[in-house]
Structures are given as structure tokens and as C-alpha cells.
Coordinates of C-alpha atoms and ligand atoms in Angstrom, one line a residue:
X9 CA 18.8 5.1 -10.7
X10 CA 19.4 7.9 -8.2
X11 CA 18.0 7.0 -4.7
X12 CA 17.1 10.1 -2.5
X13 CA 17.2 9.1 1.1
X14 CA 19.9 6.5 0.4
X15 CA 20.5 6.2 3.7
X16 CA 16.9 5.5 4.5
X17 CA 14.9 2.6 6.2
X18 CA 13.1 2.5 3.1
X19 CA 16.4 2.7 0.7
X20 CA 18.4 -0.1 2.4
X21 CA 15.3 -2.4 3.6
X22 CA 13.2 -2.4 0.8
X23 CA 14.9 -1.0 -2.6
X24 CA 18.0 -2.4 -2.4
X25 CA 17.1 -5.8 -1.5
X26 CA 14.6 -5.4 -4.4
X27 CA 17.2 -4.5 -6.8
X28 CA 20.0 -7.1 -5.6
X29 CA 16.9 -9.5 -6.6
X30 CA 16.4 -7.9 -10.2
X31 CA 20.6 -8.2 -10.4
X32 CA 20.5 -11.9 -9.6
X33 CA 18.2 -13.0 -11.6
X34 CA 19.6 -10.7 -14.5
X35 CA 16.8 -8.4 -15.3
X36 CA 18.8 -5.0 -14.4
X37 CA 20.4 -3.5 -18.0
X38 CA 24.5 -4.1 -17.6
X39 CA 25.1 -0.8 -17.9
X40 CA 22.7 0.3 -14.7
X41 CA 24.6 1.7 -12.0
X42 CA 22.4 2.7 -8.9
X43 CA 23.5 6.0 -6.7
X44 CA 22.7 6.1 -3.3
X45 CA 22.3 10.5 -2.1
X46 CA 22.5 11.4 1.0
X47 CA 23.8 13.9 4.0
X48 CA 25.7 11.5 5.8
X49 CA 29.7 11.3 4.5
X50 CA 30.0 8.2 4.1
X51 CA 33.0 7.0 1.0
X52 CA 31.7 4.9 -1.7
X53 CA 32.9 1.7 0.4
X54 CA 31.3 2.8 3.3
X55 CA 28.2 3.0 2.1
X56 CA 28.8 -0.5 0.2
X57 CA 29.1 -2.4 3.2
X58 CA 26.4 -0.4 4.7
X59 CA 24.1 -2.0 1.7
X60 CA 25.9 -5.1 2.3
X61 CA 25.2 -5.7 5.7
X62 CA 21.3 -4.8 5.8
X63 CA 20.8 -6.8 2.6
X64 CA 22.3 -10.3 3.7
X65 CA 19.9 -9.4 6.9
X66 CA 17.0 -9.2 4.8
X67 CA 17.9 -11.5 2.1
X68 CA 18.5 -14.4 4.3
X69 CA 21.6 -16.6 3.7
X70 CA 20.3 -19.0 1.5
X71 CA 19.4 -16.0 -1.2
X72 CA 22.0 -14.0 -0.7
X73 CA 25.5 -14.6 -2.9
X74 CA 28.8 -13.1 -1.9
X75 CA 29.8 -13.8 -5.8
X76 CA 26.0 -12.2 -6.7
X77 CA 26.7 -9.3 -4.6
X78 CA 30.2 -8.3 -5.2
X79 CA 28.6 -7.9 -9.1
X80 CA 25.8 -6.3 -7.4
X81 CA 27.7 -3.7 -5.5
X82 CA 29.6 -2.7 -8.6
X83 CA 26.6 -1.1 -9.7
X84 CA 26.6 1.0 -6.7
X85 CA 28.0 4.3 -5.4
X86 CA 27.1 6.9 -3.0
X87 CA 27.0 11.1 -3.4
X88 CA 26.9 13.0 -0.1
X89 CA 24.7 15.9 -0.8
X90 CA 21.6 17.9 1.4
X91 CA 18.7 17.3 -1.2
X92 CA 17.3 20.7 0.0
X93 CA 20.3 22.8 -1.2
X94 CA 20.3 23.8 -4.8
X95 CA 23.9 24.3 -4.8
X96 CA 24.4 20.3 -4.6
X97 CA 22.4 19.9 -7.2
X98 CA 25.1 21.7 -9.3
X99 CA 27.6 18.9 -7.9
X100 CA 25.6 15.9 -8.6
X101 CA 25.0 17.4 -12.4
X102 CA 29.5 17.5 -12.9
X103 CA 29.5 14.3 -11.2
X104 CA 27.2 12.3 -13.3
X105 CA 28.4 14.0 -16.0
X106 CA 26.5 14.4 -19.6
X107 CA 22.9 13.4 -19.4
X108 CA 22.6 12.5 -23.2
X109 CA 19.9 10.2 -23.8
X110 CA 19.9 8.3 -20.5
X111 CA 17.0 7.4 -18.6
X112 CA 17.5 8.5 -14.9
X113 CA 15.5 7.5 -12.4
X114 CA 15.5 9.6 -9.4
X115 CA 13.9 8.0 -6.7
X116 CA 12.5 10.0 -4.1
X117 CA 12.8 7.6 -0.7
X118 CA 12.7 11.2 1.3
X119 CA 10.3 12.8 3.2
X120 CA 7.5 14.1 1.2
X121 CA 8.7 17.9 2.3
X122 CA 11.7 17.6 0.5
X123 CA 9.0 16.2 -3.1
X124 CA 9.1 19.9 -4.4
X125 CA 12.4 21.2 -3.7
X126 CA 14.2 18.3 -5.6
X127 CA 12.1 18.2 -8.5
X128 CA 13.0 22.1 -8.8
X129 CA 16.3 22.0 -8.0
X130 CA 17.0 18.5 -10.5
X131 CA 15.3 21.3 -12.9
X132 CA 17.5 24.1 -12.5
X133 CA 20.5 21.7 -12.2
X134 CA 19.7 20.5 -16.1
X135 CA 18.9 17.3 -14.7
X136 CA 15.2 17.2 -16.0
X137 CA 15.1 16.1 -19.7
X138 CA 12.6 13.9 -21.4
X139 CA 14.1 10.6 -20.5
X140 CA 14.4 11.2 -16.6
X141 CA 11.9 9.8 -14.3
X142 CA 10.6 10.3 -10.7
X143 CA 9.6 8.3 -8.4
X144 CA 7.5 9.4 -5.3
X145 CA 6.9 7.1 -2.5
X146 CA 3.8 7.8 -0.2
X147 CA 2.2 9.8 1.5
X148 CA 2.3 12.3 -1.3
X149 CA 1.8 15.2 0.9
X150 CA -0.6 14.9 3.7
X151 CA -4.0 16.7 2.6
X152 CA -5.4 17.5 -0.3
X153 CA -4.5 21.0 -0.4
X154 CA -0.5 19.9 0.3
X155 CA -0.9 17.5 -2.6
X156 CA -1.8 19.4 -4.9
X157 CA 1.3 21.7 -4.3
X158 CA 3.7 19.0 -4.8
X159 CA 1.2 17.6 -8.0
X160 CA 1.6 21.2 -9.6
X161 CA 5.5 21.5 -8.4
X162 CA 6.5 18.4 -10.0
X163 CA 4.1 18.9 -13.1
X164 CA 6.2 22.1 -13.9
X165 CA 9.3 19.6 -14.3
X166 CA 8.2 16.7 -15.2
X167 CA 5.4 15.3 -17.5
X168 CA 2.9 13.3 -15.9
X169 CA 3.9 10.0 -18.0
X170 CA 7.3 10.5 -16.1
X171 CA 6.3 10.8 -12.2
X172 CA 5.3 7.8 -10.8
X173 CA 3.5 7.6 -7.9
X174 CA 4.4 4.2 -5.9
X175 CA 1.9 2.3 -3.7
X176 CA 3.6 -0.7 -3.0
X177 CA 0.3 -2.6 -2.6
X178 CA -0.3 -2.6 -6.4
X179 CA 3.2 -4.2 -7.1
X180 CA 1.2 -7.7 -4.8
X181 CA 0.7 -10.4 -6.5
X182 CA -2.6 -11.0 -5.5
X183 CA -3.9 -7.2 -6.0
X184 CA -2.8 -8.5 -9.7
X185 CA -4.5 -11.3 -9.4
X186 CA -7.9 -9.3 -8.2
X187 CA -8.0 -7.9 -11.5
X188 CA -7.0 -11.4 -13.4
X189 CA -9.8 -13.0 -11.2
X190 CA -12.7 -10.3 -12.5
X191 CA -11.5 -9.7 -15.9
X192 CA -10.4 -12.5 -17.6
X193 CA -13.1 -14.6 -15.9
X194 CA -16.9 -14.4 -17.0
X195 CA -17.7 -16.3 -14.0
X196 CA -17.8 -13.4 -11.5
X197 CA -19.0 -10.6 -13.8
X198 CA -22.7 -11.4 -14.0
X199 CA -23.1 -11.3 -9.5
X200 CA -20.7 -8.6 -9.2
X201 CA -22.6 -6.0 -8.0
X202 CA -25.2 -5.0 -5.7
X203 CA -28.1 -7.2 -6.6
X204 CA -25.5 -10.0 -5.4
X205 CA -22.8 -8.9 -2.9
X206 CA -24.4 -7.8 0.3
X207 CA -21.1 -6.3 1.7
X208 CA -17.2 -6.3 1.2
X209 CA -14.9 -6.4 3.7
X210 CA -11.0 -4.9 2.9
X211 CA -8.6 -5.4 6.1
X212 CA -5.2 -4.6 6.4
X213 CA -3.6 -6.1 9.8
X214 CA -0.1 -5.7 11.4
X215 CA 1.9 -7.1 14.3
X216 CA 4.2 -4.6 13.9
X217 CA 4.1 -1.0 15.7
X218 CA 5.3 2.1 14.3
X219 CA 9.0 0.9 15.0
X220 CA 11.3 4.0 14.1
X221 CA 8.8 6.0 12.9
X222 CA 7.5 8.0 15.5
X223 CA 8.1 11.0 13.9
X224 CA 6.3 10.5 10.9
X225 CA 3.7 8.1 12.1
X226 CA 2.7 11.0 14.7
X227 CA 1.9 13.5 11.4
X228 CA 0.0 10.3 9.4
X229 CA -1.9 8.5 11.3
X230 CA -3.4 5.6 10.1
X231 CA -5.8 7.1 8.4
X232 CA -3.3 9.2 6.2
X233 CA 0.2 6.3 6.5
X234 CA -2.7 3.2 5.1
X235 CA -6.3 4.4 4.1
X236 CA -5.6 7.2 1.7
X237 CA -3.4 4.7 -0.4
X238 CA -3.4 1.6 0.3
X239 CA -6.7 0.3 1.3
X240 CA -8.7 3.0 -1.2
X241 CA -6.5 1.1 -4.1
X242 CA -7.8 -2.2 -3.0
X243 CA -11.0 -0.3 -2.5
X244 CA -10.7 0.7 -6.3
X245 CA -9.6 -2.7 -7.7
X246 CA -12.9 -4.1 -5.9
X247 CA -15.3 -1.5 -7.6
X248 CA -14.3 -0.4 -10.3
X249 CA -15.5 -1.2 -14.0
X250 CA -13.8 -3.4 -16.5
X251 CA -11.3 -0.7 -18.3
X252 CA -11.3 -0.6 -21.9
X253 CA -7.8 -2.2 -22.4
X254 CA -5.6 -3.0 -19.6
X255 CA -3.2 -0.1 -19.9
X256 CA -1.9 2.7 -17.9
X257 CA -4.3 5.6 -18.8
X258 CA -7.4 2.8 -19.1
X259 CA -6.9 1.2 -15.7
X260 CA -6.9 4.9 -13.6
X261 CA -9.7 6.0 -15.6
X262 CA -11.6 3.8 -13.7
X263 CA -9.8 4.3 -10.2
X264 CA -10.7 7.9 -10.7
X265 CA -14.1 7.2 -11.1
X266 CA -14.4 5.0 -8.0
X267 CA -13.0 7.7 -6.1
X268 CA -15.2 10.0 -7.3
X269 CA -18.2 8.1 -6.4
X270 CA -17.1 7.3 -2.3
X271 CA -20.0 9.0 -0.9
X272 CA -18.4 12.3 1.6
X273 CA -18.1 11.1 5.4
X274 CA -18.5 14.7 6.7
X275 CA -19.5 15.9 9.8
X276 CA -21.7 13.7 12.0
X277 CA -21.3 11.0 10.1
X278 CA -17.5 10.4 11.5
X279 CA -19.4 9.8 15.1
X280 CA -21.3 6.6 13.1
X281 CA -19.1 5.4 10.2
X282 CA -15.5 5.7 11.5
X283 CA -13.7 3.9 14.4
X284 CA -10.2 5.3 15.8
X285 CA -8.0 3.6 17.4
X286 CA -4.8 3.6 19.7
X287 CA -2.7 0.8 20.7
X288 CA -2.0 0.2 24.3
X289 CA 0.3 -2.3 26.3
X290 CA -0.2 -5.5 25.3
X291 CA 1.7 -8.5 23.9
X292 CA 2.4 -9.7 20.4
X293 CA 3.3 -13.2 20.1
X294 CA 3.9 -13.6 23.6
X295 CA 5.9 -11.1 24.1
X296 CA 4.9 -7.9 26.0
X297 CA 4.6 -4.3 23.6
X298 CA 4.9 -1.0 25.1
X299 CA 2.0 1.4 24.8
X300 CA 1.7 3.6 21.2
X301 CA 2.4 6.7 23.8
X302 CA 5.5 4.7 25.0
X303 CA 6.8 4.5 21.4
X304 CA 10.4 6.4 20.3
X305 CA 9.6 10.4 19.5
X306 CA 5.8 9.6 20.1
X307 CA 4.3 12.1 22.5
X308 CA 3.2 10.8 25.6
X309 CA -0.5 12.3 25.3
X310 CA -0.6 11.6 21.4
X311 CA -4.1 11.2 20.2
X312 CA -2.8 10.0 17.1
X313 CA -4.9 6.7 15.9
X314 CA -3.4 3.5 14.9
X315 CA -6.0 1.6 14.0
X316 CA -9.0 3.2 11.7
X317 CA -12.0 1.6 10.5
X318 CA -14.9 3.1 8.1
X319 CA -17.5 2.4 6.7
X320 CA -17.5 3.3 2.6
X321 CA -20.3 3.6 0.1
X322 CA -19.8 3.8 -3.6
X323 CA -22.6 6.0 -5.1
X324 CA -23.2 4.3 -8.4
X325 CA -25.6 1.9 -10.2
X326 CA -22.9 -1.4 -9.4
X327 CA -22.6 -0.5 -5.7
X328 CA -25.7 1.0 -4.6
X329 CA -26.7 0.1 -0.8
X330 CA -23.6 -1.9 -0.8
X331 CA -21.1 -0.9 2.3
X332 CA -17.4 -1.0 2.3
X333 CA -15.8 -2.2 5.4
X334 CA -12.0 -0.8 6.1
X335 CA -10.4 -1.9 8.4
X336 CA -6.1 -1.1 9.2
X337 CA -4.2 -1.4 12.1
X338 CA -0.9 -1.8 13.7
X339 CA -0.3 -4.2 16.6
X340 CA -2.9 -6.5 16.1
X341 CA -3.0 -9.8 16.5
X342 CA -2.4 -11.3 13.2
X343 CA -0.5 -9.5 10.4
X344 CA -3.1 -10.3 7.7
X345 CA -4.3 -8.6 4.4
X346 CA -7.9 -9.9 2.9
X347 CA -10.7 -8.9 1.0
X348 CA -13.6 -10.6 1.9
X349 CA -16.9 -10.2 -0.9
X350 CA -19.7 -11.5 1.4
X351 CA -22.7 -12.2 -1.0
X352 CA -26.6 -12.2 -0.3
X353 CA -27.9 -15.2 0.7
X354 CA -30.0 -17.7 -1.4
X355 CA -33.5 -16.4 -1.4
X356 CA -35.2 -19.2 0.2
X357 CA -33.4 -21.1 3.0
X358 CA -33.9 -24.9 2.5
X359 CA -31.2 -26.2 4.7
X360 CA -30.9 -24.7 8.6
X361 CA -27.2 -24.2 8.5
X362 CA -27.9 -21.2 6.8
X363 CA -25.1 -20.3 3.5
X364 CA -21.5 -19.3 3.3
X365 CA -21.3 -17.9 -0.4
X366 CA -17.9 -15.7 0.6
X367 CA -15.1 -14.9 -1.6
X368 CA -12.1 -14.3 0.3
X369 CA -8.9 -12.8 -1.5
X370 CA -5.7 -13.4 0.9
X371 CA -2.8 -11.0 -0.2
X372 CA -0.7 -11.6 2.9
X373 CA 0.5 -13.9 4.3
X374 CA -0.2 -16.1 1.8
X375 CA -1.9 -15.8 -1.4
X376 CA -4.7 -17.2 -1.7
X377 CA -8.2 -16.8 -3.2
X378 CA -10.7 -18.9 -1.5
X379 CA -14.6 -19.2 -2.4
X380 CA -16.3 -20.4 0.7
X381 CA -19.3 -23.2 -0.3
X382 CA -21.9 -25.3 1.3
X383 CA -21.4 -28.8 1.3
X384 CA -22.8 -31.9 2.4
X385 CA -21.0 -33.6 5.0
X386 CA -20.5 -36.8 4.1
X387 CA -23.0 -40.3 5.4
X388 CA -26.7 -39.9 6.3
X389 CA -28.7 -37.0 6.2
X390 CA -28.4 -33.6 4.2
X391 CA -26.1 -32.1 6.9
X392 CA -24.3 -29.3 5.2
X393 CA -20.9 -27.7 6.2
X394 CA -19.0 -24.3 5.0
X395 CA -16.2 -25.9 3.0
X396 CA -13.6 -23.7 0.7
X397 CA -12.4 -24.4 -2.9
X398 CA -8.8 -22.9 -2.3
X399 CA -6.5 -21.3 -5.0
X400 CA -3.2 -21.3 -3.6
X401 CA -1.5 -18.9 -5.4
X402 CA 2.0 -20.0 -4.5
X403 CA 1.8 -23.5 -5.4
X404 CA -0.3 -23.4 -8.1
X405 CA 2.7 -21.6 -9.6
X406 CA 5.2 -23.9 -8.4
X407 CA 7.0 -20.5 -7.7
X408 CA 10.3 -20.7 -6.4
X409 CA 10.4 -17.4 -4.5
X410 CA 7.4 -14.7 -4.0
X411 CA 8.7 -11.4 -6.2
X412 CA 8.7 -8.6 -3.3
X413 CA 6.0 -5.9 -4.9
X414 CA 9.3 -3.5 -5.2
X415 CA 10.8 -5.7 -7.8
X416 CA 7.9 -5.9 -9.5
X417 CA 7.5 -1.6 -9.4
X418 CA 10.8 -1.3 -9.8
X419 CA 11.0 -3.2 -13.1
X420 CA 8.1 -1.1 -13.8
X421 CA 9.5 2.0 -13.7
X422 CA 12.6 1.2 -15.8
X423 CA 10.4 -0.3 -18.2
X424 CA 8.3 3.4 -18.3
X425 CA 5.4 1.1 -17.4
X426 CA 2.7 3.6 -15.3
X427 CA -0.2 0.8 -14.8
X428 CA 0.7 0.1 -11.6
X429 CA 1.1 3.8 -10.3
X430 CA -0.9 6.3 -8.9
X431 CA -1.9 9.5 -11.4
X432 CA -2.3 12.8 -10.4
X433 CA -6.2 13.0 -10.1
X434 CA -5.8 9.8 -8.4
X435 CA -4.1 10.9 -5.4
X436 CA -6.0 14.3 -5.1
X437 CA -9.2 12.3 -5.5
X438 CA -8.6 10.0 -2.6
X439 CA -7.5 13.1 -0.3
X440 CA -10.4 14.9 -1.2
X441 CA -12.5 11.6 0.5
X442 CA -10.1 11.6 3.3
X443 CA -9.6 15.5 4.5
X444 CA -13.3 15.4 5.3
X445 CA -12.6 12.8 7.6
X446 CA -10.2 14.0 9.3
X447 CA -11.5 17.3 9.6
X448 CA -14.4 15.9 11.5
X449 CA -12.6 14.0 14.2
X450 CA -10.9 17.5 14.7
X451 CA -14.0 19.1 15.1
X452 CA -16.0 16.4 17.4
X453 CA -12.9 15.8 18.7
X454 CA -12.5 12.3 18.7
X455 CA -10.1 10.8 20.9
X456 CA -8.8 6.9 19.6
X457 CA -10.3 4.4 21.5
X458 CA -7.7 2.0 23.3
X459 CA -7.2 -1.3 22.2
X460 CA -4.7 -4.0 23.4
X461 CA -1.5 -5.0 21.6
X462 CA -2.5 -8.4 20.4
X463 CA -6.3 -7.8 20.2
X464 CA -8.6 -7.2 16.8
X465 CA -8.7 -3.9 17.7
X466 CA -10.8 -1.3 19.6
X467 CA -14.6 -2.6 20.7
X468 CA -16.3 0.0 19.0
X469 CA -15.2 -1.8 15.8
X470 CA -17.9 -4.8 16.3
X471 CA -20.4 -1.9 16.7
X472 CA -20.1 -0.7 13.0
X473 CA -21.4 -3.8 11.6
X474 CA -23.2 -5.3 14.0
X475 CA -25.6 -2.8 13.7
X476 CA -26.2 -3.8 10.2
X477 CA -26.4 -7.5 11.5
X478 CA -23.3 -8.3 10.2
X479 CA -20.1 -9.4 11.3
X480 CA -15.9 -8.8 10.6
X481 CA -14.6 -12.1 8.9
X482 CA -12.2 -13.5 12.1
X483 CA -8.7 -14.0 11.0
X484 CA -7.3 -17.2 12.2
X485 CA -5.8 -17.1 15.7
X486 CA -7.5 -13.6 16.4
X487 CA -9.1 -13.1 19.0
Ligands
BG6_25 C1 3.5 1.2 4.5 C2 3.2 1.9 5.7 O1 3.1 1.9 3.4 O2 2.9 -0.1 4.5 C3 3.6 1.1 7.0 O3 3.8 3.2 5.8 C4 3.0 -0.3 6.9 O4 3.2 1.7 8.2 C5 3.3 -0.9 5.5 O5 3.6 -1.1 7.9 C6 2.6 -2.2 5.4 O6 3.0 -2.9 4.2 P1 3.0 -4.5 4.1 O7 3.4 -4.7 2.7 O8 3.9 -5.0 5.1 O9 1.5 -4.9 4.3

């Protein structure tokens, strides 16, 4: 495996980590030696006690093994090369020598500017043959029109069964589980739809800010760093049909079609289905947060959003009339991830507490799926109380440790497993919702509404579905 960007938050906080995990617990083939690219010249020692040092911090002590690791780091080495020069690509080819029936895996942890250049240079180095594989972390470009330059760069090199498109939220275990709980259980199947759900809620929540990623962060967005990907997949996973089998080419056959159905926000509908929002000084946990526009290499009048929310319709005979809440954003006051499927209420009230009949999936920070009842409250009297029959995911498993979604994607991809990755049409699908959007706040110029570190988010947010006489499900300890 051939890490571009070795040097990388994303490299030495999330991929290696992953892989000392695969190492330990002996799923990574002996022979598997991991190569860490980058500018920076660093010696192959250098860079081993670089690794070292940020995966003991993230591992914790009482997972991480000096005896586990010293194995571990065996595996490893570093190559200092500029991944936009072709003439290192030339290098890399004499230093990894023949490539004769060897499944590379060259992981693109890099910049999504740098997609097309490597792909063409790996070509032109020889480095392209029918056992290599790439790996493309999101955003994959950052429109529609940019994505589909960097879909057709890499399809000159590569075939699409060997690019695979990571969105970490599909290597949960509970966005696993979504598709465990609706298709290998009649139960759901028959109210699964719009005669039954009145409305679904999908909110992805953070404490954190943009940390070290001003830069970046000031070109995405949330709209483009978490609703393009992330929250349209869970999106997907909700609405979509059963597929035919549960394989790679079955599964995105129906993501596509989700996609394809999201009903355009264009124009003046961005004034009355989306929300933007911006952070401001607040405090997180107690502590005080600086400002968004306070951040590192964020400019100090950036009307860059950091919290979105919108409000989706799927345009076919399942989801007619039913909305799609979205909700993501960063400094809020809970780091939570939930899909909430809100269904109709009974059609003739008996009881004055009213119903609860909610089905609330919990990827983060526990795993849990939860389906919200009426009961009676025990002694006299029919008095009837929400109460929740709780699968927790973690203990019902007895599991020892929760797999980080990279090892899961990781194992994936050496396995040549695509389920879990985003195709080609996929990605351009989803853009082709998003662009629209954005290209309306441009043109009404919407500024983000401020919201407080620490709150639920901007105010404008209750508006969108109280309006409809609905409500956001309240995290506990938001406020
Ligand atoms: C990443 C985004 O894809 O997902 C980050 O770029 C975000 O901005 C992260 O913080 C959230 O992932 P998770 O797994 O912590 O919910």
C-alpha cells in the first residue's frame, strides 16, 4: 500500500492507526509492506518514529504494543517524492522495483488537486496494471463539473472496479447495521414508506471546529466537506430499495437511483429549504472557542458556513410528500450522529399523551438502534409514557473493541471489495443535487447565520420544521 500524503493528518491519524489495528489482530498478508510518499525528507526511521509517536497517541496505552509495533513498523518505509512531478514517478517505479502480479494500492490521502496528476503520472511511470488499486478520499473534486474531470482522468488509467471511492461513514457499523435492520427484517418493510413515516431526520453533530483545516475547510464548506458525502449516503441507505443481491454493483444501483430522484433545490427555494450557518465564540464543554473567523488561515470576513441544514424530498412512489431533514455542523453542542424515522401517528387518538412511534438509529457515540413506544406507566389508570426498546449495538455483541470504519474500508480494499465505496455516477449524481445549491446562495447571496459554539445551531434552523408543525429530535444535553 502506497500512501500519498504520508505525512498527512489523515495518513498518521486515521490510516495508520487503522492498519497497526489490522497488523495486531493479524488480518494484514505477511508479505504487506506499507509506503508512506511524501515532500518532506525525512529517512525511513524518521518517519517510523513519526508513525510511532502519533499512533501510541491515538491508540491509547492499553492498545498499543511496543512488541505489536516494532512488527508493525517493519512493514513500513517512507519515499520522499513531490506527487505533482512526473519525474518522481520514474524513482518510485526503480525503487519498488518489478510490479509482477502484485496488488498495489495507492492511496490518495492528498488533496483532491493532486487526484489527476498521480493517476497520470502512476500511468506513465508503468505503475498502472490490472492488479493496482486507487483509493480517493473525499471531496472528489468540489463541483460537479471538477468531478467529472478527475472521474474521466482516473477512468483513462484505471478501471472503475479498481478506484475506490472512500466515505468513511459507510465503513460505521451502524450504517451497516441500517441495511441489516431493513433487509434482513420483514418487520420494517411493510411501513417503510410514505403511507407510514411522516418525516426523517439525518443529523450529523460535532464539538470539534475545523482544527488545522482552515485552508481546506474555507474551499468546502459544510455543505461540500459533509452533505455531498456523507449525510446524502445515509440519505441513500434510508431510501433506497432492497437491491437485488447485496453486492457491489446491486447496492449503488440503488444509491444512484435515490440520487436521481432528490427533487432540485434551485433558486428560491434555497431562501425556504436550506439553513447556513457560521460558528461564533462560544464554549464547548466549558471551555471558551474562538470565533470560525478567528480560526488558523480562515479569513476574517469568511462567509464560509459551518453548519447547513436542508430540507430533501425524494420524488418517487416510496417517498412521496415525505421530507428529509439534514442537518451537520461543527461546534455544536453534542458530537452526535442519528437518524431519526418519525412515523404518522395512529389514526385515532385514544389516549391524551398523544404517540411516540420513532425509530432512532444512533451511529455515534454509541450504537444504538432504539424504537421509541407507548407504554403504560405502571399502578392505576391508563397513563401512558414514551418508553424505548434499546438495541445496544456494543453489548449485544459483547465486542471487545469498536473496529474504526478505516479498518473496516481498508480490509475492503485489499480484499477488492467495492460495496462499501462510492461509484462514479454516484458522486457526480450527488454533485449534481448539491451545485444547485450552492449556486443559489451565491446568487441570493446568503450570508451564514451566526450561531454560538456550544448551541444546536443557528435559530433559523427551528424555522424549517416548525413550519411543517414539526420539531428536530433534541440530542441529550443540547440545548
Ligand atoms: C470528515 C470531514 O469527512 O468527517 C470532517 O472532513 C468531519 O470535517 C469528519 O469532522 C466527521 O467524521 P466522524 O467520523 O468523526 O463523524
Amino acid at each position: 500500500m502506497l500512501v500519498f500524503g504520508g505525512t498527512g493528518d489523515l495518513a498518521l491519524h486515521k490510516l495508520l492507526p487503522a492498519l497497526y489495528y489490522l497488523h495486531r489482530d493479524g488480518r494484514l498478508h505477511a508479505d504487506m509492506r506499507i509506503i508512506a510518499l511524501a515532500r518532506s525528507k525525512h529517512s525511513s526511521a524518521d518517519y517510523k518514529s513519526l508513525a510511532e509517536r502519533h499512533c501510541r497517541a491515538k491508540i491509547g496505552k492499553s492498545d498499543f504494543d511496543p512488541q505489536c509495533w516494532q512488527g508493525f513498523s517493519d512493514r513500513l518505509d517512507y519515499f520522499t517524492m513531490d506527487a505533482s512531478q512526473r519525474t518522481d514517478f520514474a524513482r518510485l517505479a526503480q525503487y519498488l522495483g518489478s510490479t509482477e502480479k502484485r496488488v498495489r494500492v495507492y492511496y490518495l490521502a492528498t488533496a483532491p488537486d493532486l487526484f489527476e496528476a498521480i493517476a497520470a503520472h502512476l500511468k506513465t511511470a508503468g505503475l498502472a496494471d490490472p492488479y493496482s488499486r486507487i483509493v480517493l478520499e473525499k471531496p472528489i473534486g468540489h463541483s460537479l463539473q471538477s468531478a467529472q474531470a478527475i472521474n474521466a482522468s482516473l477512468g483513462s488509467v484505471f478501471d472503475e472496479s479498481q478506484v475506490f471511492r472512500i466515505d468513511h461513514y459507510l465503513g460505521k457499523e451502524t450504517v451497516q447495521n441500517l441495511m441489516a435492520l431493513r433487509f434482513a427484517n420483514m418487520l420494517f418493510e411493510p411501513i417503510w414508506r410514505a403511507a407510514h413515516i411522516d418525516h426523517v431526520q439525518i443529523s450529523v453533530c460535532e464539538t470539534l471546529g475545523v482544527e488545522n483545516r482552515g485552508n481546506y475547510y474555507e474551499q468546502a464548506g459544510a455543505v461540500r466537506d459533509m452533505v455531498q458525502n456523507h449525510l446524502l449516503q445515509l440519505l441513500c441507505l434510508v431510501a433506497m430499495e432492497p437491491p437485488v443481491r447485496f453486492d457491489a454493483e446491486s447496492v449503488r444501483n440503488e444509491k444512484v437511483k435515490v440520487l436521481e430522484a432528490l427533487r432540485p433545490i434551485t433558486d428560491q427555494d434555497v431562501r425556504d429549504k436550506t439553513v447556513r450557518g457560521q460558528y461564533t465564540a462560544g464554549q464547548i464543554a466549558g471551555q471558551p472557542v474562538p470565533a470560525y473567523y478567528f480560526e488558523k488561515n480562515v479569513d476574517n470576513d469568511s462567509d464560509t458556513e459551518t453548519f447547513v441544514a436542508i430540507q430533501a424530498q425524494v420524488e418517487n412512489w416510496r417517498w412521496a410528500g415525505v421530507p428529509f431533514y439534514l442537518r451537520t455542523g461543527k461546534r455544536l453542542a453534542e458530537k452526535t450522529s442519528e437518524i431519526l424515522i418519525q412515523f404518522k401517528p395512529v389514526p385515532h387518538a385514544l389516549f391524551a399523551e398523544g404517540d411516540a412511534n420513532q425509530l432512532l438509529i444512533r451511529l455515534q457515540p454509541e450504537e444504538r438502534i432504539s424504537l421509541h413506544l407507548m407504554a403504560k406507566n405502571p399502578g392505576k389508570g391508563m397513563k401512558l409514557e414514551p418508553v424505548a426498546l434499546d438495541l445496544n449495538l456494543a453489548t449485544a455483541f459483547k465486542q471487545q473493541r469498536r473496529w474504526d470504519a478505516y479498518e473496516r474500508l481498508l480490509l475492503d480494499v485489499i480484499d477488492g471489495d467495492s460495496t462499501l465505496f462510492m461509484r462514479r455516477d454516484e458522486v457526480e449524481a450527488a454533485w449534481r443535487w448539491v451545485d444547485p445549491i450552492i449556486k443559489g446562495w451565491q446568487q441570493h447571496y446568503q450570508r451564514p447565520r451566526p450561531y454560538p459554539a456550544g448551541s444546536s445551531g443557528p435559530e433559523q434552523l427551528q424555522h424549517l420544521l416548525e413550519r411543517h408543525g414539526r420539531k428536530w429530535m433534541q440530542s441529550p444535553g443540547s440545548t
